[in-house]
Amino acid sequence: MESRTYTADAAPGDSVTVAGWVHEIRDLGGIAFLILRDTTGKIQVKFEKDGMADDLVETGLDLHRESVVAVGGDVEEEDRAPTGVEVVPENIEVLAEADPELPLDPSGKVDAELSTRLDNRTLDLRKAEVQAVFEIRAELLRSVREQFRDLGCTEINTPKIVATGTEGGTELFPITYFGREAFMNQSPQLFKQLMVGSGLERVFEIGPIFRAEEHNTPRHLNEATSIDFESAFYDEHDAMDACEAVVIAAYEGIAENCQDELEALGMADSFEVPDAGFPRLSYEEVIERINATGALDEPLVWGDDLPTEGERALGEEIGEHYFITEWPSEIKPFYIMDKEDDELSTGFDLMHPRLELVSGGQREHRHDRLIEGFEQQGLEPEAFEYYTKMFRYGMPPHAGWGLGAERLVMTMLGLDNIREAVLFPRDRQRLSP
Ligand code: ATP
Ligand code: MG
């Protein structure tokens, strides 16, 4: 439809064809209004029963909500119209009729359960506040890519079908690959590390990760989008600096370019770009502070993973993003480098007050130590020969991290459930749509 005008661009005096969905029909007797909605907003179309052709009025008033129509006519100023203008129709074409019964009300007047919304995502995304989440998600990815470019990174794409897992065998999805067992990749970890030893040196990837998480929680997906970064000649402090820059850039991009979307979410005034200089607390300090909150029945001891309630209690106290550094080596994966004393690792997590956003660290680049790490973690180094052998041919010291895109969207917008940040989430119950 070449000559179509977006509703937001229709100005008084223009002769236009606007096209979109029937948002509402209000029949006031002698006069009736059709509110037409497109991706840019809504516009009022006015029908006058006396002054207009009967079939035109009839077509307009017989429409069901959410039918798709094209309306041609003149745009006039009208102070009483929601956007200050209205279309006086000359012709109306019904392009696709909608059933009178809808599984979900896109006008938002009737609330729907998340599962109903996800089953009918197309209709759900006709709501401005849902559309806004995905406009913001897109802007986030754009801003993040730009920040990576400023950091001198090359964007890469690595395989999602792999022969071995890296983050623990129980979370792997097995598949059949021409009669052989293969898996969906849990993380681009090993591939991105291999690239820091290539001529590229500093890379990022934005792509899917697959985790057969047993639990069904508001912050886990079985298919998530990971924003991964890895750089040669970086230590964990450099990696944390890059991580902070990327998270702040995402917020800045949205503050600058998504005012309408924030408005639709009722966040135009409350949205804040976080201050640089996220506090960096050691794991030891973190377990002491969690214990001091009294949120846990059993105090944490050295070597424990941080339980959700503990993270939340400390997050409330800190009230901003913070890093947890110097994790015990024993609870970080084999590819994380230890500090000199072996007890402590260079691993770090970036926390939002609500939950973990990022895990990262400096990597073990010494071949013999890497092989020992595999064995300690109960993995067979032979299965990873494609990876370990490159550490014999000049692998520089390096560091990096992985950031969950949906967790960033979720925490940034205060969404209750991570599924709201994904068009078509994959979880234990949901494989379709
Ligand atoms: P958690 O402890 O919260 O389950 P994790 O430590 O297992 O996360 P990592 O392996 O460290 O996750 O992955 C790096 C980042 O990727 C996480 O900090 C998170 O933002 C994101 N991520 C990992 N698994 C998932 C998942 N199942 N759903 C959504 N995001 C995920
Ligand atoms: Mg982690």
Coordinates of C-alpha atoms and ligand atoms in Angstrom, one line a residue:
M1 CA 0.0 0.0 0.0
E2 CA 2.2 2.7 -1.4
S3 CA 0.1 5.7 -0.5
R4 CA -0.7 4.7 3.1
T5 CA -0.2 7.4 5.8
Y6 CA 0.6 6.5 9.4
T7 CA -2.0 7.8 11.8
A8 CA 0.6 9.9 13.6
D9 CA 1.5 11.7 10.4
A10 CA -2.0 12.6 9.3
A11 CA -2.2 16.4 9.5
P12 CA -5.2 18.8 8.9
G13 CA -5.7 19.6 5.2
D14 CA -4.1 16.2 4.0
S15 CA -6.0 13.8 1.9
V16 CA -4.9 10.4 3.2
T17 CA -5.4 6.7 3.3
V18 CA -4.9 5.4 6.8
A19 CA -4.8 1.6 7.4
G20 CA -4.9 -0.4 10.6
W21 CA -7.1 -2.1 13.1
V22 CA -10.6 -1.1 14.4
H23 CA -9.9 -0.2 18.0
E24 CA -13.3 0.9 18.9
I25 CA -16.7 1.9 17.4
R26 CA -18.8 4.4 19.1
D27 CA -22.3 4.9 17.7
L28 CA -23.9 8.1 19.1
G29 CA -27.0 8.0 16.9
G30 CA -26.7 10.6 14.2
I31 CA -22.9 10.5 14.4
A32 CA -20.5 7.6 14.9
F33 CA -16.8 7.2 15.5
L34 CA -14.4 4.6 14.4
I35 CA -11.1 4.6 16.2
L36 CA -8.4 3.2 13.9
R37 CA -5.1 2.1 15.4
D38 CA -1.8 1.5 13.7
T39 CA 1.8 1.1 15.0
T40 CA 2.2 4.8 15.5
G41 CA -1.1 5.5 17.4
K42 CA -4.8 6.0 16.8
I43 CA -7.0 8.3 14.8
Q44 CA -10.7 9.1 14.9
V45 CA -12.8 8.5 11.8
K46 CA -16.2 10.3 11.8
F47 CA -19.3 9.0 10.2
E48 CA -22.3 11.4 9.8
K49 CA -25.4 9.4 9.0
D50 CA -27.2 12.1 7.2
G51 CA -24.4 13.6 5.2
M52 CA -22.7 10.4 3.9
A53 CA -23.5 7.6 1.6
D54 CA -25.5 4.8 3.3
D55 CA -23.2 2.0 2.3
L56 CA -20.1 3.8 3.5
V57 CA -21.7 4.4 6.9
E58 CA -23.0 0.8 7.0
T59 CA -19.6 -0.7 6.2
G60 CA -18.0 1.4 9.0
L61 CA -20.6 0.6 11.6
D62 CA -20.8 -3.1 10.8
L63 CA -17.1 -3.7 11.5
H64 CA -16.0 -5.9 14.4
R65 CA -13.3 -4.7 16.6
E66 CA -9.8 -5.7 15.4
S67 CA -10.8 -6.0 11.8
V68 CA -8.2 -4.5 9.4
V69 CA -9.4 -1.6 7.3
A70 CA -8.1 1.1 5.0
V71 CA -9.9 4.4 5.2
G72 CA -9.5 7.1 2.6
G73 CA -10.6 10.7 3.3
D74 CA -9.6 14.2 4.3
V75 CA -8.0 15.0 7.6
E76 CA -9.6 17.9 9.6
E77 CA -8.9 19.6 12.8
E78 CA -11.2 18.6 15.6
D79 CA -10.4 19.7 19.1
R80 CA -12.7 17.1 20.6
A81 CA -11.0 14.2 18.9
P82 CA -8.4 12.3 21.0
T83 CA -5.5 13.4 18.8
G84 CA -6.9 16.8 17.8
V85 CA -7.7 15.6 14.2
E86 CA -10.2 13.3 12.5
V87 CA -10.6 11.7 9.2
V88 CA -13.8 12.4 7.2
P89 CA -14.1 9.2 5.2
E90 CA -14.7 9.0 1.5
N91 CA -14.2 5.3 1.1
I92 CA -13.5 2.3 3.4
E93 CA -12.0 -1.0 2.5
V94 CA -12.2 -4.0 4.7
L95 CA -8.9 -5.9 4.3
A96 CA -9.4 -8.6 6.9
E97 CA -12.3 -9.2 9.1
A98 CA -11.9 -10.2 12.7
D99 CA -14.1 -12.7 14.5
P100 CA -16.6 -11.0 16.8
E101 CA -15.2 -13.1 19.7
L102 CA -11.6 -12.5 20.6
P103 CA -9.5 -14.7 22.9
L104 CA -7.9 -11.5 24.3
D105 CA -9.0 -7.9 24.5
P106 CA -6.3 -5.8 22.8
S107 CA -7.9 -2.6 24.2
G108 CA -6.7 -3.7 27.6
K109 CA -10.0 -3.1 29.3
V110 CA -10.2 -6.7 30.3
D111 CA -7.1 -8.1 32.1
A112 CA -5.7 -11.4 30.8
E113 CA -3.6 -14.0 32.5
L114 CA 0.0 -14.2 31.3
S115 CA -0.6 -17.7 29.8
T116 CA -3.6 -16.4 27.7
R117 CA -1.4 -13.4 26.6
L118 CA 1.4 -15.7 25.6
D119 CA -1.0 -18.1 23.7
N120 CA -2.3 -15.1 21.7
R121 CA 0.9 -13.0 21.5
T122 CA -0.1 -11.3 18.2
L123 CA -3.2 -9.8 19.9
D124 CA -1.3 -9.1 23.1
L125 CA 1.2 -7.1 21.1
R126 CA -1.5 -4.8 19.9
K127 CA -1.5 -3.2 23.3
A128 CA 0.7 -0.2 23.5
E129 CA 2.3 -1.2 26.8
V130 CA 3.3 -4.6 25.5
Q131 CA 4.5 -3.3 22.2
A132 CA 6.6 -0.8 24.3
V133 CA 8.5 -3.7 26.0
F134 CA 9.6 -5.0 22.6
E135 CA 10.5 -1.6 21.2
I136 CA 12.6 -1.1 24.3
R137 CA 14.2 -4.5 23.9
A138 CA 15.2 -3.7 20.4
E139 CA 16.6 -0.3 21.4
L140 CA 18.5 -2.1 24.2
L141 CA 20.2 -4.4 21.7
R142 CA 20.9 -1.5 19.3
S143 CA 22.6 0.5 22.1
V144 CA 24.5 -2.5 23.4
R145 CA 25.9 -3.2 19.9
E146 CA 26.9 0.4 19.6
Q147 CA 28.7 0.3 22.9
F148 CA 30.5 -2.9 21.9
R149 CA 31.7 -1.1 18.7
D150 CA 33.0 1.7 20.9
L151 CA 34.9 -0.9 22.9
G152 CA 36.5 -2.1 19.7
C153 CA 34.7 -5.5 19.5
T154 CA 33.8 -7.6 16.5
E155 CA 30.4 -9.2 16.5
I156 CA 30.6 -13.0 16.0
N157 CA 28.1 -15.9 15.6
T158 CA 29.0 -19.3 17.0
P159 CA 27.3 -22.7 16.6
K160 CA 24.2 -23.5 18.6
I161 CA 24.4 -27.2 17.8
V162 CA 27.4 -28.7 19.7
A163 CA 29.0 -32.0 20.6
T164 CA 29.6 -31.2 24.3
G165 CA 28.2 -29.0 27.1
T166 CA 30.1 -26.6 29.4
E167 CA 27.9 -25.5 32.2
G168 CA 27.0 -28.8 33.8
G169 CA 25.6 -31.9 32.1
T170 CA 22.1 -31.9 33.7
E171 CA 21.1 -28.7 32.0
L172 CA 21.8 -29.9 28.5
F173 CA 19.1 -30.5 25.8
P174 CA 20.2 -33.5 23.8
I175 CA 19.3 -33.8 20.1
T176 CA 19.9 -36.3 17.3
Y177 CA 22.4 -35.1 14.8
F178 CA 22.5 -37.5 11.8
G179 CA 22.3 -40.4 14.1
R180 CA 24.8 -39.1 16.6
E181 CA 24.1 -37.5 20.0
A182 CA 24.5 -33.7 20.0
F183 CA 23.3 -30.9 22.2
M184 CA 21.8 -27.4 22.1
N185 CA 24.5 -25.0 23.3
Q186 CA 24.3 -23.7 26.8
S187 CA 26.6 -20.8 26.2
P188 CA 29.1 -19.5 23.6
Q189 CA 31.7 -19.6 26.3
L190 CA 34.3 -21.9 24.7
F191 CA 33.9 -20.5 21.2
K192 CA 34.2 -16.9 22.2
Q193 CA 37.3 -17.8 24.2
L194 CA 38.8 -19.4 21.1
M195 CA 38.3 -16.1 19.3
V196 CA 40.4 -14.1 21.7
G197 CA 43.3 -16.2 20.6
S198 CA 42.5 -15.5 16.9
G199 CA 43.3 -12.3 15.2
L200 CA 40.0 -10.8 16.4
E201 CA 41.1 -10.4 20.0
R202 CA 37.9 -8.7 21.3
V203 CA 34.5 -10.1 20.4
F204 CA 30.8 -10.1 21.4
E205 CA 27.9 -12.2 20.5
I206 CA 24.1 -11.8 21.0
G207 CA 22.4 -15.1 20.5
P208 CA 20.3 -17.9 22.0
I209 CA 21.4 -20.1 24.9
F210 CA 19.6 -23.3 25.8
R211 CA 19.3 -24.6 29.3
A212 CA 17.2 -27.6 30.4
E213 CA 16.6 -25.9 33.8
E214 CA 14.6 -28.2 36.0
H215 CA 12.9 -25.3 37.9
N216 CA 10.1 -23.2 36.6
T217 CA 10.8 -19.7 38.0
P218 CA 9.9 -16.1 37.1
R219 CA 13.6 -15.5 36.1
H220 CA 14.6 -18.7 34.1
L221 CA 13.9 -19.5 30.5
N222 CA 14.8 -22.7 28.7
E223 CA 15.8 -20.6 25.7
A224 CA 17.3 -17.2 26.6
T225 CA 19.3 -14.5 24.8
S226 CA 22.8 -14.1 26.0
I227 CA 24.9 -11.0 25.4
D228 CA 28.5 -12.3 25.6
F229 CA 31.7 -10.4 25.7
E230 CA 35.3 -11.7 25.6
S231 CA 38.6 -9.8 25.3
A232 CA 42.3 -10.8 25.0
F233 CA 44.7 -9.0 27.4
Y234 CA 41.9 -8.2 29.9
D235 CA 41.7 -9.1 33.5
E236 CA 38.5 -9.4 35.6
H237 CA 38.6 -5.7 36.5
D238 CA 38.8 -4.6 32.8
A239 CA 35.9 -7.0 32.1
M240 CA 33.8 -5.5 34.9
D241 CA 34.5 -2.0 33.5
A242 CA 33.3 -3.1 30.1
C243 CA 30.2 -4.8 31.7
E244 CA 29.3 -1.6 33.5
A245 CA 29.7 0.5 30.4
V246 CA 27.4 -1.9 28.4
V247 CA 24.7 -1.9 31.0
I248 CA 24.7 1.9 31.4
A249 CA 24.7 2.3 27.6
A250 CA 21.6 0.2 27.4
Y251 CA 19.8 2.4 29.9
E252 CA 21.0 5.6 28.2
G253 CA 19.8 4.4 24.8
I254 CA 16.4 3.8 26.2
A255 CA 16.3 7.1 28.2
E256 CA 17.2 8.9 25.0
N257 CA 15.1 7.1 22.4
C258 CA 12.2 5.5 24.1
Q259 CA 10.3 8.3 25.8
D260 CA 7.0 7.3 24.2
E261 CA 7.5 3.6 25.2
L262 CA 8.4 4.6 28.8
E263 CA 5.3 6.7 28.8
A264 CA 3.1 3.8 27.6
L265 CA 4.6 1.8 30.5
G266 CA 3.9 4.6 33.0
M267 CA 7.7 4.9 33.6
A268 CA 8.5 8.2 31.9
D269 CA 9.2 9.9 35.2
S270 CA 10.6 7.0 37.2
F271 CA 13.1 5.6 34.7
E272 CA 16.7 6.3 35.8
V273 CA 20.0 5.6 34.2
P274 CA 22.2 4.0 36.9
D275 CA 25.3 5.9 38.1
A276 CA 28.7 4.7 37.0
G277 CA 30.9 3.1 39.6
F278 CA 28.8 0.0 40.6
P279 CA 30.1 -1.1 44.1
R280 CA 32.3 -4.1 44.0
L281 CA 31.9 -6.3 47.1
S282 CA 33.9 -9.5 47.7
Y283 CA 32.0 -12.8 48.1
E284 CA 33.2 -12.9 51.8
E285 CA 31.7 -9.5 52.5
V286 CA 28.5 -10.5 50.7
I287 CA 27.9 -13.6 52.8
E288 CA 28.6 -11.6 56.0
R289 CA 26.2 -8.9 55.0
I290 CA 23.5 -11.4 53.9
N291 CA 23.9 -13.1 57.3
A292 CA 23.6 -9.8 59.0
T293 CA 20.2 -9.1 57.3
G294 CA 18.7 -12.0 59.2
A295 CA 16.8 -13.0 56.1
L296 CA 18.0 -16.6 56.2
D297 CA 17.2 -19.3 58.7
E298 CA 20.7 -20.9 58.4
P299 CA 23.6 -18.5 58.1
L300 CA 25.7 -18.9 55.0
V301 CA 29.2 -20.3 55.3
W302 CA 32.2 -20.0 52.9
G303 CA 31.6 -22.0 49.7
D304 CA 27.8 -21.8 49.7
D305 CA 25.9 -20.5 46.6
L306 CA 23.9 -17.5 47.4
P307 CA 20.2 -18.3 47.8
T308 CA 17.6 -16.1 46.2
E309 CA 16.2 -14.8 49.5
G310 CA 19.7 -13.8 50.5
E311 CA 20.4 -12.0 47.2
R312 CA 17.1 -10.2 47.5
A313 CA 17.7 -9.1 51.1
L314 CA 21.2 -7.7 50.3
G315 CA 19.9 -6.2 47.1
E316 CA 17.3 -4.2 49.0
E317 CA 19.9 -2.9 51.4
I318 CA 22.3 -1.9 48.6
G319 CA 19.6 -0.5 46.3
E320 CA 21.7 -0.3 43.1
H321 CA 23.7 -2.6 40.8
Y322 CA 26.7 -4.2 42.4
F323 CA 29.4 -6.7 41.6
I324 CA 30.2 -9.7 43.7
T325 CA 34.0 -10.5 43.3
E326 CA 36.5 -13.0 44.6
W327 CA 34.2 -16.0 44.6
P328 CA 35.5 -19.3 46.0
S329 CA 37.2 -21.2 43.2
E330 CA 35.2 -24.4 44.0
I331 CA 31.8 -22.9 43.0
K332 CA 33.0 -21.3 39.8
P333 CA 33.4 -23.2 36.5
F334 CA 36.7 -24.8 35.4
Y335 CA 37.4 -22.1 32.8
I336 CA 37.6 -19.3 35.4
M337 CA 41.1 -18.5 36.5
D338 CA 42.0 -18.7 40.2
K339 CA 43.8 -16.0 42.1
E340 CA 47.3 -16.8 43.3
D341 CA 46.2 -18.6 46.5
D342 CA 43.8 -21.1 44.6
E343 CA 41.0 -20.6 47.2
L344 CA 39.7 -17.5 45.4
S345 CA 38.8 -17.1 41.8
T346 CA 38.7 -14.1 39.5
G347 CA 35.0 -14.8 38.8
F348 CA 32.4 -12.1 39.3
D349 CA 28.7 -11.6 39.1
L350 CA 26.8 -8.4 38.4
M351 CA 23.7 -8.2 40.5
H352 CA 20.7 -6.0 40.0
P353 CA 19.0 -5.6 43.5
R354 CA 16.4 -8.2 42.4
L355 CA 18.6 -10.9 40.8
E356 CA 21.8 -11.9 39.0
L357 CA 22.4 -10.3 35.6
V358 CA 25.9 -11.3 34.6
S359 CA 28.6 -13.9 35.4
G360 CA 32.1 -13.3 34.2
G361 CA 35.8 -13.5 35.1
Q362 CA 39.3 -13.8 33.9
R363 CA 39.8 -17.2 32.1
E364 CA 42.4 -19.8 32.7
H365 CA 44.7 -19.5 29.6
R366 CA 47.5 -21.9 30.8
H367 CA 47.1 -25.2 29.1
D368 CA 48.1 -27.5 31.9
R369 CA 46.0 -25.7 34.5
L370 CA 43.0 -25.8 32.2
I371 CA 43.3 -29.6 31.8
E372 CA 43.5 -29.9 35.6
G373 CA 40.4 -27.8 35.9
F374 CA 38.5 -30.1 33.6
E375 CA 39.4 -33.1 35.6
Q376 CA 38.5 -31.4 38.9
Q377 CA 35.1 -30.6 37.5
G378 CA 34.6 -34.2 36.4
L379 CA 34.7 -33.4 32.7
E380 CA 36.8 -35.4 30.3
P381 CA 39.4 -33.1 28.7
E382 CA 39.5 -35.4 25.6
A383 CA 36.0 -34.4 24.7
F384 CA 37.1 -30.8 24.6
E385 CA 40.3 -31.3 22.6
Y386 CA 39.1 -28.8 19.9
Y387 CA 39.2 -26.2 22.6
T388 CA 42.1 -27.2 24.8
K389 CA 44.6 -27.7 22.0
M390 CA 44.4 -24.1 20.9
F391 CA 45.8 -23.2 24.4
R392 CA 49.0 -24.9 23.2
Y393 CA 49.4 -22.5 20.3
G394 CA 49.5 -19.0 21.9
M395 CA 46.4 -18.2 23.9
P396 CA 46.7 -14.7 25.5
P397 CA 45.4 -13.9 29.0
H398 CA 41.7 -12.9 28.6
A399 CA 38.5 -12.2 30.4
G400 CA 34.8 -11.8 29.6
W401 CA 31.2 -12.2 30.7
G402 CA 27.7 -13.2 29.7
L403 CA 24.7 -11.0 30.4
G404 CA 21.1 -12.3 30.1
A405 CA 19.2 -9.9 27.7
E406 CA 15.8 -10.8 29.1
R407 CA 17.0 -10.3 32.7
L408 CA 18.2 -6.9 31.7
V409 CA 14.9 -5.9 30.1
M410 CA 13.0 -7.4 33.1
T411 CA 15.0 -5.6 35.8
M412 CA 15.1 -2.3 33.8
L413 CA 11.3 -2.2 33.3
G414 CA 10.4 -3.9 36.6
L415 CA 8.6 -6.8 34.9
D416 CA 7.4 -9.5 37.3
N417 CA 8.1 -12.4 35.0
I418 CA 11.0 -12.9 32.6
R419 CA 8.5 -14.3 30.1
E420 CA 7.1 -10.8 29.6
A421 CA 10.4 -9.9 28.0
V422 CA 10.3 -12.7 25.3
L423 CA 7.9 -12.8 22.4
F424 CA 7.5 -16.6 22.5
P425 CA 9.0 -18.0 25.7
R426 CA 10.2 -21.5 26.0
D427 CA 9.7 -23.0 29.5
R428 CA 8.8 -26.4 30.9
Q429 CA 5.1 -26.1 29.9
R430 CA 5.5 -24.0 26.8
L431 CA 6.8 -25.2 23.4
S432 CA 4.2 -23.5 21.3
P433 CA 3.6 -20.9 19.9
Ligands
ATP1 P1 21.2 -18.4 37.8 O1 22.1 -18.8 38.9 O2 20.4 -17.2 38.0 O3 20.3 -19.6 37.4 P2 23.5 -19.0 36.2 O4 24.5 -18.5 37.1 O5 23.1 -20.4 36.0 O6 22.1 -18.1 36.5 P3 25.2 -18.2 34.1 O7 25.6 -19.5 33.6 O8 26.1 -17.5 34.9 O9 23.8 -18.3 34.7 O10 24.8 -17.3 32.8 C1 25.1 -16.0 32.6 C2 23.9 -15.1 32.6 O11 23.0 -15.6 31.6 C3 23.1 -15.1 33.9 O12 23.6 -14.2 34.8 C4 21.7 -14.7 33.4 O13 21.6 -13.3 33.2 C5 21.6 -15.4 32.0 N1 20.9 -16.7 32.2 C6 21.5 -17.9 32.4 N2 20.6 -18.9 32.5 C7 19.4 -18.3 32.2 C8 18.1 -18.8 32.1 N3 17.8 -20.1 32.2 N4 17.1 -17.9 31.8 C9 17.4 -16.6 31.6 N5 18.6 -16.1 31.7 C10 19.6 -16.9 32.0
MG2 MG 26.0 -17.1 37.0

